[in-house]
XYZ file of C-alpha atoms in Angstrom:
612
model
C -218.041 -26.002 63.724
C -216.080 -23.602 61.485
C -215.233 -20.417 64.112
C -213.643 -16.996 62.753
C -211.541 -15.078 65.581
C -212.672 -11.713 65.418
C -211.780 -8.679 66.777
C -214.300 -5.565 67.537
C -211.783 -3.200 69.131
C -209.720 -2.461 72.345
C -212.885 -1.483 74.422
C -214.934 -4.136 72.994
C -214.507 -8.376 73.349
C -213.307 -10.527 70.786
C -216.272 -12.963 69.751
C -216.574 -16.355 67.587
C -218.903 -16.226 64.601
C -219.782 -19.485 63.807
C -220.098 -19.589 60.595
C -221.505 -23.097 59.469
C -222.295 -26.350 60.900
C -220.348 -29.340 59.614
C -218.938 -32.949 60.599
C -215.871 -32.427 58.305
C -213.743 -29.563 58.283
C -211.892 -30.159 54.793
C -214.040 -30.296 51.551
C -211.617 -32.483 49.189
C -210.335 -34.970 51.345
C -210.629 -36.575 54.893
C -208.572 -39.709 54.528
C -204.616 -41.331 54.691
C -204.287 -39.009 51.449
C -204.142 -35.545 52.757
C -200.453 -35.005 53.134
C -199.279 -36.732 50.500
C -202.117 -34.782 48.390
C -200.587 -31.342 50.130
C -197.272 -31.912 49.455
C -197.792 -32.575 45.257
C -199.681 -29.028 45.461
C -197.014 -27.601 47.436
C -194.141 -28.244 44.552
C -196.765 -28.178 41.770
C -197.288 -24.240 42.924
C -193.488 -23.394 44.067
C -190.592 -24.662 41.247
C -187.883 -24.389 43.814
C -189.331 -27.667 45.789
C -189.373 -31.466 45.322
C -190.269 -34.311 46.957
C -188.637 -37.506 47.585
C -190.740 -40.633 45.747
C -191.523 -42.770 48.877
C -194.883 -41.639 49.262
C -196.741 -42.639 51.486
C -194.402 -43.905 54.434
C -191.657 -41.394 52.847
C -192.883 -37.444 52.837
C -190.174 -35.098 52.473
C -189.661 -32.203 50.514
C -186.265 -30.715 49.826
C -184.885 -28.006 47.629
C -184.363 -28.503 44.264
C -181.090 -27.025 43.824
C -179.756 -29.674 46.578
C -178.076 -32.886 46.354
C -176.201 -35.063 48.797
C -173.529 -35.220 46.405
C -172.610 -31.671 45.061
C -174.493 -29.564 48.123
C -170.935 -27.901 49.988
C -172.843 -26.472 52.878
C -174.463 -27.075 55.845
C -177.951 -28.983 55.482
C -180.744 -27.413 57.940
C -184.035 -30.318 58.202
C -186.816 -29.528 60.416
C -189.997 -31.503 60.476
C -192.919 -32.617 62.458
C -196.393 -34.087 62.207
C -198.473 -32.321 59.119
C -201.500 -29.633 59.998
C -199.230 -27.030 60.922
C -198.584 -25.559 57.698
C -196.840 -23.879 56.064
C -194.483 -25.168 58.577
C -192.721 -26.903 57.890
C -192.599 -28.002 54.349
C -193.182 -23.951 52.910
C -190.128 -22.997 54.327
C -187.582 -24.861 52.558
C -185.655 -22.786 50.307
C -182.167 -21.333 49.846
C -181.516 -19.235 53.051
C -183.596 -21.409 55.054
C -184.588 -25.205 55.463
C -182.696 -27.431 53.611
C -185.856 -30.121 53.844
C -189.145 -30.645 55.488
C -189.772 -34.318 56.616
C -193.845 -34.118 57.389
C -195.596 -36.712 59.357
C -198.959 -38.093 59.164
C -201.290 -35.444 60.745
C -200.587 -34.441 64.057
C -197.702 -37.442 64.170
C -194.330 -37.334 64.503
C -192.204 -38.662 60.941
C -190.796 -41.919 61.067
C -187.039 -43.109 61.831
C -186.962 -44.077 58.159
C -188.528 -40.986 56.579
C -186.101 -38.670 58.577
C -183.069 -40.541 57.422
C -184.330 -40.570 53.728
C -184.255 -36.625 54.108
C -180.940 -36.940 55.560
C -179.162 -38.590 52.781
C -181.170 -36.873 50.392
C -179.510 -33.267 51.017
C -176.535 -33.355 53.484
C -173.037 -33.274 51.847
C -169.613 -33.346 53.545
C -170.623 -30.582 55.984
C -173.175 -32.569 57.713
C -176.391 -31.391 58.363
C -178.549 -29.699 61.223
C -181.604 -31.008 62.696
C -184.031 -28.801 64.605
C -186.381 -30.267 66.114
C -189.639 -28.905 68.497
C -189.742 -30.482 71.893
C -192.199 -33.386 71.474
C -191.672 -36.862 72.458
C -192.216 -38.493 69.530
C -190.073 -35.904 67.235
C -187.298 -35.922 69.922
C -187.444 -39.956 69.778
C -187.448 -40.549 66.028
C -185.101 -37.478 65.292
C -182.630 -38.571 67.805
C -182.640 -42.082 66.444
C -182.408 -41.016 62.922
C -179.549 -38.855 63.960
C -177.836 -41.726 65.304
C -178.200 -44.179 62.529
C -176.859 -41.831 60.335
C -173.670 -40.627 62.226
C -173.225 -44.385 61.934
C -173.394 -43.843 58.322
C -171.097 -41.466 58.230
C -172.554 -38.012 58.417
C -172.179 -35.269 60.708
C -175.253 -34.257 62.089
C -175.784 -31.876 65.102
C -179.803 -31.602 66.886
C -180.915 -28.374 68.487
C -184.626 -29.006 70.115
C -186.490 -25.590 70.593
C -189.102 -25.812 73.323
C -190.332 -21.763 73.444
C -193.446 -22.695 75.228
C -194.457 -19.773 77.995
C -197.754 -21.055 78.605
C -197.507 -23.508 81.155
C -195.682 -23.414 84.814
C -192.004 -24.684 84.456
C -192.372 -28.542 84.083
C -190.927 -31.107 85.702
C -189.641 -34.120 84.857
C -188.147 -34.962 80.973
C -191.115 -33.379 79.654
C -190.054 -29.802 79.129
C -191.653 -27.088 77.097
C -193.036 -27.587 74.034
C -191.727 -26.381 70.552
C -194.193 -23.542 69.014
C -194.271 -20.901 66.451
C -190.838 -19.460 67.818
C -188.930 -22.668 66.098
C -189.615 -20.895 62.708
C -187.729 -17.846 63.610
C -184.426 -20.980 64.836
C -185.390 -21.963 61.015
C -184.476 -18.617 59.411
C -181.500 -17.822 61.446
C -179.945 -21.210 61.289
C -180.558 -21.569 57.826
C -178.846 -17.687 57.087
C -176.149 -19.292 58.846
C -175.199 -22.306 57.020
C -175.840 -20.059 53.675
C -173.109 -17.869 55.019
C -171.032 -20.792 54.853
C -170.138 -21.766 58.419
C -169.348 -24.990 59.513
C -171.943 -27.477 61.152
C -170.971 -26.495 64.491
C -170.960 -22.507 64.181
C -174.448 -22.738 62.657
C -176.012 -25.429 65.819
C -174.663 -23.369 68.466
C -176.840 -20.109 66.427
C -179.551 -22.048 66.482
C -179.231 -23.018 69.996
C -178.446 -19.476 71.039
C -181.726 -18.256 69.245
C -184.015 -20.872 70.641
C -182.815 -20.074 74.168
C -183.753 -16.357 73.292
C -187.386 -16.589 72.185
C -191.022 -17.469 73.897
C -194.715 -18.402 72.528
C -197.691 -18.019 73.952
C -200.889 -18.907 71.849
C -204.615 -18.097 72.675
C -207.460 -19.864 71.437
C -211.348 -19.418 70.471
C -211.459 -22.764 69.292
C -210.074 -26.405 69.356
C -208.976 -27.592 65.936
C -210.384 -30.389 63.611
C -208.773 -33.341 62.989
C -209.576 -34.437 59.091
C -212.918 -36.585 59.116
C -213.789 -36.094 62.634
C -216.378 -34.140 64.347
C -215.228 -30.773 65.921
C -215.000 -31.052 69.291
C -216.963 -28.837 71.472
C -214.438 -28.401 74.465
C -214.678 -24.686 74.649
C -218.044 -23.070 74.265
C -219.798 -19.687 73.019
C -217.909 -17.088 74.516
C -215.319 -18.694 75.757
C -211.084 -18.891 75.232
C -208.116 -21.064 76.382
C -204.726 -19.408 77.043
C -202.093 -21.553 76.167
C -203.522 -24.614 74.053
C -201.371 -26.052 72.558
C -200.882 -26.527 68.641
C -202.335 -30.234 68.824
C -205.038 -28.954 70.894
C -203.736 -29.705 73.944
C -205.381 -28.274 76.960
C -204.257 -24.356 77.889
C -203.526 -22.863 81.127
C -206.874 -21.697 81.661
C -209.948 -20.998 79.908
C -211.842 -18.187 80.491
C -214.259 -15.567 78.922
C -213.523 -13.610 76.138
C -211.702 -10.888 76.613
C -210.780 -7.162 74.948
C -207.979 -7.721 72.353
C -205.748 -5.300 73.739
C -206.355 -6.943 77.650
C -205.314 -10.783 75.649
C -201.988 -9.042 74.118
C -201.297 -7.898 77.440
C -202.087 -10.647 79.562
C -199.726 -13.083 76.945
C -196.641 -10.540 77.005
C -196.575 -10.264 80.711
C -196.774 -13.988 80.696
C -194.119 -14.711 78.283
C -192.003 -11.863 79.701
C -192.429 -13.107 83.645
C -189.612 -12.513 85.557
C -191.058 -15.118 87.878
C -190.508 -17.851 85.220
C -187.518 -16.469 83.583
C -188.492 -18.442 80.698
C -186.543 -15.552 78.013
C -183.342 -13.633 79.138
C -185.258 -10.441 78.478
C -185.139 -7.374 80.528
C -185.987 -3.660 80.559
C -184.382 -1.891 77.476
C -183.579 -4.823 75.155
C -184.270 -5.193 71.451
C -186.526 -7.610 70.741
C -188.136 -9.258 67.764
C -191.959 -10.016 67.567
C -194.064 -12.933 65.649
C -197.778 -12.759 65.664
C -198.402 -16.093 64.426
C -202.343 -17.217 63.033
C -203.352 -20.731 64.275
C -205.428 -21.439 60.907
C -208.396 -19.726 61.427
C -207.595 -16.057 62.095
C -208.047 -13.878 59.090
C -204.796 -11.479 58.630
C -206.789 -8.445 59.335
C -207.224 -9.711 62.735
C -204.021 -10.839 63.580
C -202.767 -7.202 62.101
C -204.794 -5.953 65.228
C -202.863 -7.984 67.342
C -199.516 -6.709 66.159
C -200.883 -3.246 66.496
C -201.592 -3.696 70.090
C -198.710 -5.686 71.006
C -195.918 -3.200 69.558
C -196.992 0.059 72.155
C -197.484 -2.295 75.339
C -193.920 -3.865 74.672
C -192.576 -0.442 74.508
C -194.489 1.193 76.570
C -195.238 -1.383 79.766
C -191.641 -3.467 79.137
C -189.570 -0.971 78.192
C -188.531 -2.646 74.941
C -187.262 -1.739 71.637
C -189.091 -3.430 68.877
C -186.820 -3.963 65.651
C -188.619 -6.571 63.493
C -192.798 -7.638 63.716
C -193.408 -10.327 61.761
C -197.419 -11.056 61.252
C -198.856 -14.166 59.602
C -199.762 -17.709 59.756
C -196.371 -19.608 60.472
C -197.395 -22.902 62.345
C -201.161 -23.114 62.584
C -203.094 -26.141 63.934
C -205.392 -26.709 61.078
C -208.659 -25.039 61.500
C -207.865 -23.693 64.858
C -209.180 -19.894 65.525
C -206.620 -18.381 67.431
C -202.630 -16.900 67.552
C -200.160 -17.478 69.045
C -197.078 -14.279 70.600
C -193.892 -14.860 69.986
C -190.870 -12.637 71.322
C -187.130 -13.339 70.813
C -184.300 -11.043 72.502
C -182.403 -9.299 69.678
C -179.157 -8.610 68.641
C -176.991 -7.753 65.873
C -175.942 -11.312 64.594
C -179.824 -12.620 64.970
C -181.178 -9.669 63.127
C -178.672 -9.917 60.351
C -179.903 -13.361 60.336
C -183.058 -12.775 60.272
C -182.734 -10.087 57.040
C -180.483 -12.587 55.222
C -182.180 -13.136 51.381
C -184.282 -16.957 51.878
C -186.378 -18.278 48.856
C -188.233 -20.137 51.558
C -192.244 -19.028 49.927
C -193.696 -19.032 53.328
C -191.163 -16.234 54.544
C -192.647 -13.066 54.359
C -191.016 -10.486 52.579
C -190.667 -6.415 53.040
C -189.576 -6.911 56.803
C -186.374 -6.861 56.948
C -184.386 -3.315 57.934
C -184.945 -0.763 60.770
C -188.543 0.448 61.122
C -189.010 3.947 60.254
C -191.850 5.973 62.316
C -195.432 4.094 62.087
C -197.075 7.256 60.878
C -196.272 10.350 59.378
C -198.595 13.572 58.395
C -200.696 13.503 55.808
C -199.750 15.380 52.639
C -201.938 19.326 52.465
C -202.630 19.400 48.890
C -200.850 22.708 47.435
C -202.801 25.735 47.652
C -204.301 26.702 44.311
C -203.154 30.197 43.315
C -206.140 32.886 42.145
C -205.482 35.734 39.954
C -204.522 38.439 43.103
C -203.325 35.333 45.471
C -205.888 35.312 47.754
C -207.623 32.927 50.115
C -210.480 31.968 48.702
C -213.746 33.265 50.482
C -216.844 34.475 49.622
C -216.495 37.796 47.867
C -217.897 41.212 49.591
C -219.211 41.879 46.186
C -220.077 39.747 43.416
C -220.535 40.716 39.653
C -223.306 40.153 37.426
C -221.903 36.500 36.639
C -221.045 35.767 40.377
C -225.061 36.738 41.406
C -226.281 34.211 38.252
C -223.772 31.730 39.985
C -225.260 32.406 43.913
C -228.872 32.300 42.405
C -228.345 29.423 40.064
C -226.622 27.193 42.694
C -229.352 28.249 45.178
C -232.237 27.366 42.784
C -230.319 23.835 41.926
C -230.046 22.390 45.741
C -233.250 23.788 46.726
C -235.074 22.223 43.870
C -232.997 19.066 45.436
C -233.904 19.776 48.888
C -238.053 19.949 48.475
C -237.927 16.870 45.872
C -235.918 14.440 48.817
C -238.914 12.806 49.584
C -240.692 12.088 46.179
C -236.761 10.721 45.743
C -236.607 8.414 48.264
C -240.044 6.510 47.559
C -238.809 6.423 44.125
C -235.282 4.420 45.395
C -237.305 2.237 47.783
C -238.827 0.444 44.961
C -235.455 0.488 42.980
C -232.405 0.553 45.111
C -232.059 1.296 48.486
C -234.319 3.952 49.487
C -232.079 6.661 50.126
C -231.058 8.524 47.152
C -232.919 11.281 48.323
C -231.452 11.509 51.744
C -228.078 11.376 50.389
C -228.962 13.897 47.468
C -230.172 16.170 50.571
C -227.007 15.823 52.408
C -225.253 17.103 49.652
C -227.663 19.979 48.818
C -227.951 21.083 52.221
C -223.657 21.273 52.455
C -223.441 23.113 49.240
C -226.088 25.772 50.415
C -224.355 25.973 53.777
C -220.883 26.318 52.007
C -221.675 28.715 49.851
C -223.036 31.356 51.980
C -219.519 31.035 53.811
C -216.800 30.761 51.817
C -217.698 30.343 47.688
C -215.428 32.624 45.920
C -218.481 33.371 43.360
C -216.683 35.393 41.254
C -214.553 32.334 40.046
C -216.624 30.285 38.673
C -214.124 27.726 38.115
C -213.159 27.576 42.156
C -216.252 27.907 43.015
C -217.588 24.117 41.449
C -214.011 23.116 43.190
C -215.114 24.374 46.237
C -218.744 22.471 45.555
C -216.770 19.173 44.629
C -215.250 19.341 48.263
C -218.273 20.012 49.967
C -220.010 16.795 48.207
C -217.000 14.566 49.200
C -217.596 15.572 52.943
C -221.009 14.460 53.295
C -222.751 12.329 50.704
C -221.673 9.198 50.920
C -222.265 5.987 48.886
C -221.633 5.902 44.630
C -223.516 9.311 44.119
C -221.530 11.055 46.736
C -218.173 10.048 44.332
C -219.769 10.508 41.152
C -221.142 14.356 41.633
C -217.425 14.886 43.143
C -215.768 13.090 39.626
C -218.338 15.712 37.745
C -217.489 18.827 39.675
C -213.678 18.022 39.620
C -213.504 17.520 36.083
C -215.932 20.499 35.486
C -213.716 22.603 37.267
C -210.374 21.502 35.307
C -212.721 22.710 32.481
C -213.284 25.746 33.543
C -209.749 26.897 35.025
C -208.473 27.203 31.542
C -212.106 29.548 30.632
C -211.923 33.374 30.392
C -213.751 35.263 33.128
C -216.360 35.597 32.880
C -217.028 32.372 31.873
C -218.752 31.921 28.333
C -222.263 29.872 27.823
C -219.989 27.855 25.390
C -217.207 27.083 27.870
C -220.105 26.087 30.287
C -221.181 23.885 28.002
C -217.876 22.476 27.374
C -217.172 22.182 31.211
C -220.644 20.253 30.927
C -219.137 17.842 28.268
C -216.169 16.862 30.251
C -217.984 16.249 33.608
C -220.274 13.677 31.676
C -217.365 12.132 30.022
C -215.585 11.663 33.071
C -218.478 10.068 35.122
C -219.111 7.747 31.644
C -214.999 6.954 32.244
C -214.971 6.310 35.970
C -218.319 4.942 36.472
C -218.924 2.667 33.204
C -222.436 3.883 32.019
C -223.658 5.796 29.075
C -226.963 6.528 27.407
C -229.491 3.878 28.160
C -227.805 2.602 31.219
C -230.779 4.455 33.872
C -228.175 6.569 35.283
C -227.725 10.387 36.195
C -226.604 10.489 32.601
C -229.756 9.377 31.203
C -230.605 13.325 31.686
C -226.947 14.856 31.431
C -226.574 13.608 27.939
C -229.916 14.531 26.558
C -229.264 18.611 28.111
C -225.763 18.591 26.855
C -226.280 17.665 23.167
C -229.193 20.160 23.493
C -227.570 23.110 24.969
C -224.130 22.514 22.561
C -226.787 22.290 19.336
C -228.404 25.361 20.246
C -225.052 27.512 21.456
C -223.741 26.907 17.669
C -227.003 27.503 16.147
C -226.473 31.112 17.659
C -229.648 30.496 20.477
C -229.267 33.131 22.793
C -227.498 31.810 25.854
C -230.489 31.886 28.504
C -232.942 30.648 25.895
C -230.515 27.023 24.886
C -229.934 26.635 28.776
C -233.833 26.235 29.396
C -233.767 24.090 26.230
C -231.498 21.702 27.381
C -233.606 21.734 30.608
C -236.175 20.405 28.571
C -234.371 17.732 27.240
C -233.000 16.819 30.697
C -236.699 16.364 31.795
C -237.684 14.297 29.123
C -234.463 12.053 29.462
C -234.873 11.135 33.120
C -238.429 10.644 32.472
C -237.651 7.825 29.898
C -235.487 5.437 32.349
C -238.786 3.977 32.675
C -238.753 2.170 29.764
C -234.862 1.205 29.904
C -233.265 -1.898 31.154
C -230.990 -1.077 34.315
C -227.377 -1.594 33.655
C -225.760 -0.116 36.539
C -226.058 0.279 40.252
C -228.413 -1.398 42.576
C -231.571 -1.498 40.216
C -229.867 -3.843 37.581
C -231.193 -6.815 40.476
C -235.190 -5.262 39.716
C -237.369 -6.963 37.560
C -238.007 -5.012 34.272
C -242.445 -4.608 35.834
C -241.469 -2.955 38.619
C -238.589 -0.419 36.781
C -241.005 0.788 34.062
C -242.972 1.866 37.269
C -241.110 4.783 38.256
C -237.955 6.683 36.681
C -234.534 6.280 37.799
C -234.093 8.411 40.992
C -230.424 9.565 40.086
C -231.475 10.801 36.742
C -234.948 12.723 37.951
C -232.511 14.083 40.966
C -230.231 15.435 37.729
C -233.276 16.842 35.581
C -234.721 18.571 39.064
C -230.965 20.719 39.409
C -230.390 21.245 36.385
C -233.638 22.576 35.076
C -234.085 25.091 37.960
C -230.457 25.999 37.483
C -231.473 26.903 33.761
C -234.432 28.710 34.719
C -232.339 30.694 37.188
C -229.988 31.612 34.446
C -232.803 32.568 32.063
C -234.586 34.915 34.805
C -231.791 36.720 35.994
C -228.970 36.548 32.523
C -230.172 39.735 30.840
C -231.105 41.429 34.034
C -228.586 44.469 35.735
């Protein structure tokens, strides 16, 4: 079963939507071929990698700018069984690993592959292994280590085991190596790049992997390649703790609110009961939120935004680096994983050293500034005597056209809503009158408040901002695109404002809804009326038409335009999806919603332009 770990919000649970049923969770390959198959990608996609030619028993990639012979610093190998990537193979790069020796899936590398990545890259400063506390990578790492120290190279082994989940173990067992080793990667491998010798940089790495714990959480056992996903955790269920082979957790239990998960894990990791990390009250600290395959960024962006305030707020510490992503996953696990290392001035100039390593992520290094600042107020627009704008005590003759042709427009909106809406429910989505109302209904509203109607230019600002606050959807944006560009038009117009400069205020609003929202004449759009009224009302202005008499001209035209969308083809919007029989049924909403305000806007004008 394919799961996605998803996140409502802090007062809500956290829920699995299973997306699909299936018996295989890869669609290229299920077989002995997957890792080799990974690895050619891998190098194929990133120019600074290569792979040794010993495929299969022999998978390691190294950098490509190393050899044995000519490399003069410190070599840092890491490894492990395969289906945790991109560890460990996408972090080799300058600044980081040195090479990546992958196992079969879920399977430790052999003796022979680890040594091949050993002579491959170290050089006469030895090398450093680091290596996550499992059996099997402890064994065959520790035996490779030995056979070549009897070859002649230095090698040093620092195991990380930043497990938190599980009560302190007994025995040889110990904790087991998670998502915190990557964070050991990057600082040992700053270290030998800074040139320091094989012991300066294994006693870093030791230091760091003393100073960091994990903690993962999980919706969802993973899938190993050709198998059948197990069902050990049910709907509505999560383990705390599994680990990233899909070992059993601490506990499982029922899904719980994000924010009381990030909590539960800190306190956990952070136990003073357990001591597990030397952190206290007041210490800098670094944080991972790590994706176990499954979990889609957005999600684990959540997590980091709840973890950061309950670190500061309920541990007292200071968080100088969050670093959020999938770093070791376990396949198609849904899940992540906490990790939290104790800070200090070496490990976070470590940690900000340069690394072509393409799995690191980028843009984190440095202090943090504040999360959030204020958003910009946009500078206040100037009028002729430097006033607020507000709705005049007295208009003049032009201001009263404006009031009474706005009024006309949005009520000729309001009473057609209906006839609207049955015309979208056969062509879109049934609500182009609703929204058309919403808008309408603001402008009236607005307008009696604060319209500076004497400015006719401000004044289609003014109805541009009270579009944008309530109609939402493609319309809502386009009538906002036609009043802004109107009203750069008209800013530059004398007052008052000329029928011509109307006109050309007209113009530029239909060009700039053609620019922004791809359709022109023909497309069954608004501007199937626009157009038609423009060319009109322009033709008649410079045939010398008196000004009242080419407005309800163009009104015309915009009637007859919207009403033949029927017979076009849709080419934009919703209605491009309806077959052509059941478009030549009605007009296009948008367009017959244009005709309706603009014609009673022109009859406005005509009834009230030569009046006193």
């Amino acid at each position: 079963m394919a799961n996605l770990f998803f996140f409502q919000s802090s007062k809500s649970f956290m829920s699995i939507a299973f997306l699909i049923q299936k018996t295989v969770p890869f669609c290229f390959h299920c077989n002995a071929d997957v890792v080799t198959e990974f690895i050619e990608g891998l190098v194929e996609t990133y120019p600074g990698l290569q792979y040794l030619d010993g495929f299969p028993l022999v998978k390691v990639v190294i950098r490509s700018d190393v050899s044995s012979s000519t490399y003069e610093k410190v070599a840092i190998i890491s490894g492990g069984g395969s289906g945790h990537e991109p560890a460990h193979a996408g972090f080799v790069g300058e600044g980081m690993l040195t090479a990546a020796i992958c196992g079969d899936v879920f399977a430790s590398p052999t003796v022979d592959a680890i040594l091949a990545g050993i002579r491959a890259v170290t050089g006469p400063k030895g090398c450093l292994l680091i290596v996550k506390n499992y059996t099997g990578d402890r064994l065959n790492f520790g035996l490779a280590a030995e056979q070549a120290k009897s070859e002649g190279f230095e090698v040093e082994m620092v195991i990380v085991g930043d497990d938190c989940a599980l009560p302190p173990p007994r025995g040889v067992a110990g904790r087991r190596g998670l998502a915190g080793t990557i964070l050991v990667h990057k600082i040992a491998g700053a270290a030998a790049a800074a040139g320091l010798s094989l012991l300066d940089v294994a006693a870093e790495a030791k230091h760091a992997s003393e100073m960091v714990g994990t903690m993962g959480v999980a919706l969802s056992v993973c899938t190993l390649p050709g198998q059948v996903t197990p069902d050990r955790l049910g709907p509505g269920k999560m383990e705390l703790g599994l680990g990233i082979h899909g070992e059993p957790g601490a506990a499982v239990t029922d899904l719980l609110p994000v924010d009381v998960v990030v909590a539960h894990v800190l306190k956990q990791i952070l136990s003073t009961e357990t001591n597990y990390v030397p952190i206290t009250r007041g210490n800098r600290v670094i944080l991972m939120i790590n994706g176990l395959g499954a979990t889609p960024l957005m999600e684990l962006m959540i997590a980091a935004g709840k973890a950061v305030p309950i670190m500061q707020l309920d541990h007292g510490l200071a968080v100088d680096r969050v670093y959020t992503g999938s770093f070791m996953t376990s396949l198609d696990m849904a899940g992540f994983s906490i990790s939290i290392m104790k800070a200090d001035q070496k490990i976070l100039q470590r940690l900000d050293a340069p690394t072509r390593a393409p799995s690191w992520p980028v843009g984190v290094e440095g202090d943090r500034p504040p999360a959030k600042i204020p958003v910009p107020i946009p500078v206040s627009r100037p009028t002729n005597n430097e006033e607020q704008l507000s709705r005049p005590q007295q208009l003049t003759h032009q201001g009263r056209i404006l009031e009474l042709a706005i009024e006309a427009a949005v009520s000729s909106v309001i009473e057609l809503r209906d006839s609207l809406n049955e015309w979208d429910s056969r062509v879109g989505d049934g609500d182009c009158g609703s929204t058309m109302f919403k808008g309408a209904a603001a402008i009236l509203d607005d307008m009696k408040k604060y319209y500076p109607l004497n400015d006719a230019a401000e004044t289609v600002n003014e109805m541009g901002s009270s579009i944008q606050r309530v109609m939402g959807g493609t319309s809502g944006i386009l009538y906002n695109i036609f009043c802004k560009a109107a009203y750069a038009k008209l800013k530059t117009s004398s007052k008052p404002v000329t029928a011509k400069e109307w006109a050309d205020a007209l113009e530029a609003s239909i060009a700039a809804v053609s620019k922004y929202g791809g359709a022109s004449a023909g497309y069954r759009t608004i501007l199937d009326a626009l157009i038609p009224a423009c060319q009109v009302l322009q033709e008649r202005l410079n045939a010398g038409d008196d000004p009242s008499t080419a407005f309800v001209l163009s009104a015309e035209a915009a009637r007859a335009g919207a009403e033949s969308t029927k017979d076009m083809q849709a080419q934009a919007g919703r209605s491009t999806y309806v077959p052509s029989d059941i478009l030549a049924s009605v007009p296009d909403p948008g367009a017959m919603a244009a005709a309706s305000w603009y014609s009673a806007a022109a009859l406005a004008v005509k009834d009230n332009y030569n009046s006193t």
